C-alpha positions as YAML, in Angstrom:
chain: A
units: angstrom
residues:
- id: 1
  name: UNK
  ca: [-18.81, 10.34, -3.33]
- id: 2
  name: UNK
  ca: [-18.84, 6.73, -3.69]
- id: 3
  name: UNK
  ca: [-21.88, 6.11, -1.33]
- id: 4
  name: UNK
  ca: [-23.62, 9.19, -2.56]
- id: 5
  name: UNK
  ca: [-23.70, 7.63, -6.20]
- id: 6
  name: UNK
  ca: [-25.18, 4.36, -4.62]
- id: 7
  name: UNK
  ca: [-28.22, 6.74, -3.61]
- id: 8
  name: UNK
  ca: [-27.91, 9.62, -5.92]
- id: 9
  name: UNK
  ca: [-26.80, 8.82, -9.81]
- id: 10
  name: UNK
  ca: [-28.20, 12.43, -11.11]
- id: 11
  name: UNK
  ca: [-29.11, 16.11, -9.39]
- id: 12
  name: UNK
  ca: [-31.40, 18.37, -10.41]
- id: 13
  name: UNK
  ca: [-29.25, 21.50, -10.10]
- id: 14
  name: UNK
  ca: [-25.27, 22.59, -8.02]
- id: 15
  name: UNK
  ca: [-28.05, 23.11, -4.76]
- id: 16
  name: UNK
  ca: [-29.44, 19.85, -4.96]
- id: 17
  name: UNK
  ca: [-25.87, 17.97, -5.43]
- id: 18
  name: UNK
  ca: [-24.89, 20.20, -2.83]
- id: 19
  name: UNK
  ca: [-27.21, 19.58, -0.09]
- id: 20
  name: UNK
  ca: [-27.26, 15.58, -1.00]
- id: 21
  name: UNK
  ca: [-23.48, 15.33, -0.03]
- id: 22
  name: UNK
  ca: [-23.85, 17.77, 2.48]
- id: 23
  name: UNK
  ca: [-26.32, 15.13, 4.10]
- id: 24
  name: UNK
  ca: [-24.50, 12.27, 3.04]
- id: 25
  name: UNK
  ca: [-21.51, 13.24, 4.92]
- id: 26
  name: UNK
  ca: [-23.33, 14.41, 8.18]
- id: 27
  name: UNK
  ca: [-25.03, 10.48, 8.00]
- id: 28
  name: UNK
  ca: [-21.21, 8.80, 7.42]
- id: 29
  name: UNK
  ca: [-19.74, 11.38, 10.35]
- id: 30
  name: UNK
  ca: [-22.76, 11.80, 12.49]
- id: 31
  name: UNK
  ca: [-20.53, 13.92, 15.35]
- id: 32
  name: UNK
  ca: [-19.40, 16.86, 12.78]
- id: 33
  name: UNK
  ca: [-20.90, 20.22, 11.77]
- id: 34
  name: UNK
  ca: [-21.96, 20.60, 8.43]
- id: 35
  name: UNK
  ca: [-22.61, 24.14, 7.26]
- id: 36
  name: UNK
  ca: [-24.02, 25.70, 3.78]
- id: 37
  name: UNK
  ca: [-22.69, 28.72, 2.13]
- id: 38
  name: UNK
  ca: [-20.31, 29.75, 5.01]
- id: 39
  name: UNK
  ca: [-18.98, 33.37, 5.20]
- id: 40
  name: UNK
  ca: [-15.40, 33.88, 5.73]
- id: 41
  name: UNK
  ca: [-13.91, 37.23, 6.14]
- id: 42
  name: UNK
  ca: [-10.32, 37.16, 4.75]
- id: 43
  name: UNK
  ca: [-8.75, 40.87, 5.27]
- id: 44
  name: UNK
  ca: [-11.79, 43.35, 3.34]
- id: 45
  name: UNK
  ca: [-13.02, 40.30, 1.34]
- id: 46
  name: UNK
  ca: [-15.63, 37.72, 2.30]
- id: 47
  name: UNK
  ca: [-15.08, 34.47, 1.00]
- id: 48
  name: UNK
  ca: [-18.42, 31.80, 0.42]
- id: 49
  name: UNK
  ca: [-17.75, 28.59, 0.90]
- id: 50
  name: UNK
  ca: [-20.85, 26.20, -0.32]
- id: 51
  name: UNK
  ca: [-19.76, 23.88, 2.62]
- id: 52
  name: UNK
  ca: [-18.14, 23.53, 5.60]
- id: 53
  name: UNK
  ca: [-17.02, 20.38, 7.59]
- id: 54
  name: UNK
  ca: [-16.26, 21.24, 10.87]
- id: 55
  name: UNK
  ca: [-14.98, 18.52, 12.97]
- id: 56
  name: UNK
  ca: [-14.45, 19.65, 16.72]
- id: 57
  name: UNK
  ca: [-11.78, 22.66, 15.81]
- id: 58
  name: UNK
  ca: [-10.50, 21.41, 12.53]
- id: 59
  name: UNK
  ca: [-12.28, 23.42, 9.68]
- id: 60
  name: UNK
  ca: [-12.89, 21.58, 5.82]
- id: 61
  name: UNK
  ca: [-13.76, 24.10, 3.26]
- id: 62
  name: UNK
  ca: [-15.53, 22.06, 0.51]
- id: 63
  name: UNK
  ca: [-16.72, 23.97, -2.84]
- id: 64
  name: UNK
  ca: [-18.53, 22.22, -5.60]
- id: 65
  name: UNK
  ca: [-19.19, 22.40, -9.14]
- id: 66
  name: UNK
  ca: [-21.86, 20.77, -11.23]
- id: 67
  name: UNK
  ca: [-21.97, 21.52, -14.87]
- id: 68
  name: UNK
  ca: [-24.22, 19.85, -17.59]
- id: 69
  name: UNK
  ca: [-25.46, 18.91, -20.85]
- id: 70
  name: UNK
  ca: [-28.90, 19.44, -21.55]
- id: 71
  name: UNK
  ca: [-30.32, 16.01, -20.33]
- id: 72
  name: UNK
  ca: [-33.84, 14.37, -19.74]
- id: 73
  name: UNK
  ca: [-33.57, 11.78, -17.41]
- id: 74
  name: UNK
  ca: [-36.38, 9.64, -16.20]
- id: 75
  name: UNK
  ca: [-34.27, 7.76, -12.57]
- id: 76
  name: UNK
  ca: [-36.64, 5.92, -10.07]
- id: 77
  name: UNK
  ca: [-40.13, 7.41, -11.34]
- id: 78
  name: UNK
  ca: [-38.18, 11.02, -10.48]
- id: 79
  name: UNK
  ca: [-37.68, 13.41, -13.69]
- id: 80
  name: UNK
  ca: [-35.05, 14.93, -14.19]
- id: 81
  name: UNK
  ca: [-34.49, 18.07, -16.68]
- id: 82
  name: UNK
  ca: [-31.11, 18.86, -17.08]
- id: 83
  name: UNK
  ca: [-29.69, 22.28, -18.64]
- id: 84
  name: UNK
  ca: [-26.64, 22.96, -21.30]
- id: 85
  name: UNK
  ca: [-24.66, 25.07, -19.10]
- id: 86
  name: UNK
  ca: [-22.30, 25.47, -21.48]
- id: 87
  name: UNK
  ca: [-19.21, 27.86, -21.66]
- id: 88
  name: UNK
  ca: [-16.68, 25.62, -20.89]
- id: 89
  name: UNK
  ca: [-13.92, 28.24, -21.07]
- id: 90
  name: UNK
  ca: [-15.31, 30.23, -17.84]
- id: 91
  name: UNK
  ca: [-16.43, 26.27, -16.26]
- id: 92
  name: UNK
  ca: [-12.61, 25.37, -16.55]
- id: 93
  name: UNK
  ca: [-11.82, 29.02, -15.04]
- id: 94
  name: UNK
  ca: [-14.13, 28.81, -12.28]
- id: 95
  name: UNK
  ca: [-13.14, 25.40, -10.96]
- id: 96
  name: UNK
  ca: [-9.49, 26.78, -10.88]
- id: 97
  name: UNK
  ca: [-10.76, 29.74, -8.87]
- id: 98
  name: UNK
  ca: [-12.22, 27.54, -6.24]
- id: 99
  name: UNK
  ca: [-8.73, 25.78, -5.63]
- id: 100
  name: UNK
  ca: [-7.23, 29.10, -5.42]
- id: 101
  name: UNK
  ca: [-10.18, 30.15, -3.11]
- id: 102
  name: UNK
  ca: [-9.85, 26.98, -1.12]
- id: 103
  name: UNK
  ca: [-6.12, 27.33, -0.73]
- id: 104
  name: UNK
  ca: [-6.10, 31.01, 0.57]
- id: 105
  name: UNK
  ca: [-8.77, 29.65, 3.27]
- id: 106
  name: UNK
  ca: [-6.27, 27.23, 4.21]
- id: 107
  name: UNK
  ca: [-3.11, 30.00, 4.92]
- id: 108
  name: UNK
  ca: [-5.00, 32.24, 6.57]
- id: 109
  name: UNK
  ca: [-6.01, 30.44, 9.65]
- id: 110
  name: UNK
  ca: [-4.62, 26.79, 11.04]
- id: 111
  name: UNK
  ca: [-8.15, 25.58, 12.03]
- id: 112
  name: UNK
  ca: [-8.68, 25.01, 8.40]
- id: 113
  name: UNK
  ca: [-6.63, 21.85, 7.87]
- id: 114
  name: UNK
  ca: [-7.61, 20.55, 4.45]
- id: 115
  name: UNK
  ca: [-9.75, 21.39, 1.73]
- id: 116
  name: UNK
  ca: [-11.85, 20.04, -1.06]
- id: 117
  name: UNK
  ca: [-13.14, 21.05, -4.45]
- id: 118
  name: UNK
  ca: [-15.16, 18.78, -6.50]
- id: 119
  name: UNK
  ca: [-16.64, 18.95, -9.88]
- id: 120
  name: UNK
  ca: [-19.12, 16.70, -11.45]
- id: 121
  name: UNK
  ca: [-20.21, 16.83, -14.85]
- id: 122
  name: UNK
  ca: [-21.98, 15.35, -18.01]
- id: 123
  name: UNK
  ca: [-19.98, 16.97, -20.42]
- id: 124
  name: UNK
  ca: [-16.71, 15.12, -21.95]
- id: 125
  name: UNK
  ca: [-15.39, 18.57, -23.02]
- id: 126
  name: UNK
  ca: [-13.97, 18.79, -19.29]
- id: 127
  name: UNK
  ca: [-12.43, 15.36, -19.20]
- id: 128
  name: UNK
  ca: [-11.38, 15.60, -22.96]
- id: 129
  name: UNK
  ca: [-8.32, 16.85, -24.00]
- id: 130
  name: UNK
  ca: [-8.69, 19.40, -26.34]
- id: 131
  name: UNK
  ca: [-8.13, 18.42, -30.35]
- id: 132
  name: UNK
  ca: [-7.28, 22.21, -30.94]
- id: 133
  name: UNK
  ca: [-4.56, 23.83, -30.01]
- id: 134
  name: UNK
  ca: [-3.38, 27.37, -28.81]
- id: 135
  name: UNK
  ca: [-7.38, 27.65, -27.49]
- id: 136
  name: UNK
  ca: [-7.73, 30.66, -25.47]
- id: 137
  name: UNK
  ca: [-8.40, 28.60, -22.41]
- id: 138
  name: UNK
  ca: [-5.55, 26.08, -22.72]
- id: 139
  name: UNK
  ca: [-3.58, 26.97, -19.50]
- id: 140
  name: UNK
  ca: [-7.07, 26.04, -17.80]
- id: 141
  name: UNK
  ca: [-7.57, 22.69, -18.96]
- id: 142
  name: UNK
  ca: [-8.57, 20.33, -16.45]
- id: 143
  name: UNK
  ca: [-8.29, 17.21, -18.85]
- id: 144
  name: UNK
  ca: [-7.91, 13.50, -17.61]
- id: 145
  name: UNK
  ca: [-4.64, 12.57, -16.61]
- id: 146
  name: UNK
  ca: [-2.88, 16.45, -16.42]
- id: 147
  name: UNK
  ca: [-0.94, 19.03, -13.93]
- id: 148
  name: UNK
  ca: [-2.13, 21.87, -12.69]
- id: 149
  name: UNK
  ca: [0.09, 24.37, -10.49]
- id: 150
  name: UNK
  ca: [1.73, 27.63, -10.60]
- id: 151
  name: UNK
  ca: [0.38, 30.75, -13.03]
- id: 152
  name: UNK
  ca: [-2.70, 30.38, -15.56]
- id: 153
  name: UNK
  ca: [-3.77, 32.65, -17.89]
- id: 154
  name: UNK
  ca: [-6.19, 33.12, -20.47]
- id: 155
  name: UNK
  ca: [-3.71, 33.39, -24.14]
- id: 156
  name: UNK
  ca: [-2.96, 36.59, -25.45]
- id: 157
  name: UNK
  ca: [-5.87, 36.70, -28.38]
- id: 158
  name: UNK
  ca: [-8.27, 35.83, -25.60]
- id: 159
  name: UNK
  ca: [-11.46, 38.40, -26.40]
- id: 160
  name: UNK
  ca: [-12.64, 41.40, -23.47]
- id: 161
  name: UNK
  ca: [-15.84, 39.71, -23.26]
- id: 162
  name: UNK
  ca: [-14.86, 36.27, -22.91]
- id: 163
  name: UNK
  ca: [-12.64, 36.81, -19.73]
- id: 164
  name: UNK
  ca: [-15.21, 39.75, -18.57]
- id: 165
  name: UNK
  ca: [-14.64, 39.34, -14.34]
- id: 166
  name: UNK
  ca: [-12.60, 37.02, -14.67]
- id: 167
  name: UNK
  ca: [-9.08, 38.48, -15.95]
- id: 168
  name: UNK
  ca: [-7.32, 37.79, -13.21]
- id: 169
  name: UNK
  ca: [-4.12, 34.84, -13.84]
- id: 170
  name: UNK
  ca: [-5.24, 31.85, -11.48]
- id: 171
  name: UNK
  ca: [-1.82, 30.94, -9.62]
- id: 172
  name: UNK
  ca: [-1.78, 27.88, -7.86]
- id: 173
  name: UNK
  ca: [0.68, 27.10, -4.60]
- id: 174
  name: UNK
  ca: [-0.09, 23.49, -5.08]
- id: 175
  name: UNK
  ca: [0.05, 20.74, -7.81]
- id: 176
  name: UNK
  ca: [-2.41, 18.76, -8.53]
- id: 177
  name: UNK
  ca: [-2.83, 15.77, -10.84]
- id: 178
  name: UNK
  ca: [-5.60, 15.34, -12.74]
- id: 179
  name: UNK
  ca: [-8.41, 12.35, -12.25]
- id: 180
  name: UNK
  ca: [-11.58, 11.97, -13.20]
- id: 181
  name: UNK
  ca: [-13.45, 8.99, -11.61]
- id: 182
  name: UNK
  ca: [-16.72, 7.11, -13.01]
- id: 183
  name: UNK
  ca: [-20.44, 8.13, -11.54]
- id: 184
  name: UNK
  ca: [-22.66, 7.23, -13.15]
- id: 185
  name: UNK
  ca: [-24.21, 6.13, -17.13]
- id: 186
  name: UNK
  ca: [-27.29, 6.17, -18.50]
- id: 187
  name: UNK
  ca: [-26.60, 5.55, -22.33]
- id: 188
  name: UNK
  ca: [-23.93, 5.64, -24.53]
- id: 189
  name: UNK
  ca: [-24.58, 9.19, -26.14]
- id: 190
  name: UNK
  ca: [-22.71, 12.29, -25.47]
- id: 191
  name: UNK
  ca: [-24.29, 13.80, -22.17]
- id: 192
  name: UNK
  ca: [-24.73, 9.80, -21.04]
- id: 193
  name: UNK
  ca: [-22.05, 9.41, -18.69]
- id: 194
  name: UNK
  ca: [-21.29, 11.54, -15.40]
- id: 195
  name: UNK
  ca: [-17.81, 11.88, -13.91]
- id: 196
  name: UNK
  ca: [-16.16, 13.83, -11.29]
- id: 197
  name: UNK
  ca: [-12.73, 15.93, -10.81]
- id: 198
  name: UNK
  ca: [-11.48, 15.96, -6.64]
- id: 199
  name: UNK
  ca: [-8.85, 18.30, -5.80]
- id: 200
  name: UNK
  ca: [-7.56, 18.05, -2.73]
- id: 201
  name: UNK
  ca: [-5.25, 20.67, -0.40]
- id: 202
  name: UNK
  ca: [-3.94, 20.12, 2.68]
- id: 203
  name: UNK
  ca: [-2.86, 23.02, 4.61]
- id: 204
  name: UNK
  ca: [0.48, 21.38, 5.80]
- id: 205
  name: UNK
  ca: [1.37, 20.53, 2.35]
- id: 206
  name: UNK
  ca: [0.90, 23.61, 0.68]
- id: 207
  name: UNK
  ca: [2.70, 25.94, 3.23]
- id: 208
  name: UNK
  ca: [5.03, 23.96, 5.60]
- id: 209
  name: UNK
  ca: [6.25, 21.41, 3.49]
- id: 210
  name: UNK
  ca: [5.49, 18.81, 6.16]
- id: 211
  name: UNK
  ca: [5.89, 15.54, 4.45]
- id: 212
  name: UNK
  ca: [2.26, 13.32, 4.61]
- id: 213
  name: UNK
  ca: [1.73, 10.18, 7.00]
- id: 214
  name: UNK
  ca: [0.34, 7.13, 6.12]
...
């Protein structure tokens, strides 16, 4: 990421972030495998991974998120047009999901060795720590400086159609603290400043307890 923002400060969409690392990381590790959208069969369910790092017989499940602010950005003569995504309840869901996703990739086969999720944004509402309290997606929040692990659900007065598809409690074998690292700035307003969230799992870790070496 920190090479990428030396050549990339702003995407155009998830796809073009996407493929830009994607070809970032096959230029800094010119003898791995990089693969898009890989399908992964996991008992009846097929599991999409936006990338895969595969490094002789070691497998890196990688999954992305890239969620905006309505932006126009003008960065070396290219135009950018950035959308308001919005709905950060479901974007603070969804990220979630992808560790989960990334972690059951990880105990179901020992060629996947560690795994990455990373989320890059525009909009301070993810970094932010809530002002309100008891909000229906406070178990999700992904704030500067916080835990996640174990079971998260969405709070009891939580509407049908907010959680529509996505009911489900997120649980978590792993904990994770919470930092969010500088990108890039183009002004001081709002939807200015970029930042990214990297969670990291490492297969050992999560399910063997084997401690880490330096």
């Amino acid at each position: 990421m920190t090479k990428l923002k030396s050549k990339r400060q702003i995407f155009h969409s998830e796809a073009d972030f996407q493929f830009a690392l994607a070809w970032e990381i096959q230029r800094e590790y010119p003898d791995v495998e990089v693969r898009l959208e890989y399908a992964y069969k996991i008992d009846d369910k097929v599991y999409h991974i936006d990338m895969l790092v595969i490094c002789e017989d070691q497998y890196i499940p990688i999954e992305l998120k890239y969620k905006t602010l309505k932006k126009n950005v003008i960065f070396d003569a290219e135009e950018f047009h950035l959308k308001n995504h919005g709905a950060q309840d479901l974007g603070k869901y969804d990220v979630l999901k992808d560790v989960f996703r990334v972690e059951n990739v990880l105990h179901d086969h020992d060629k996947f060795v560690n795994g990455h999720v990373i989320m890059l944004t525009n909009d301070p509402s993810y970094w932010k720590k809530d002002s309100r309290e008891n909000t229906c997606c406070a178990e999700f929040s992904i704030a500067d400086g916080g835990v996640v692990t174990g079971s998260m659900a969405w709070a009891e007065h939580t509407g049908v159609g907010t959680m529509k598809n996505r009911e489900e409690p997120i649980v978590l074998t792993g904990s994770y603290k919470l930092k969010w690292h500088d990108y890039s700035k183009f002004d001081d307003k709002r939807n200015g400043q970029f930042k990214y969230l990297m969670f990291e799992s490492e297969r050992d870790d999560l399910f063997f307890n084997t401690p880490k070496t330096e």
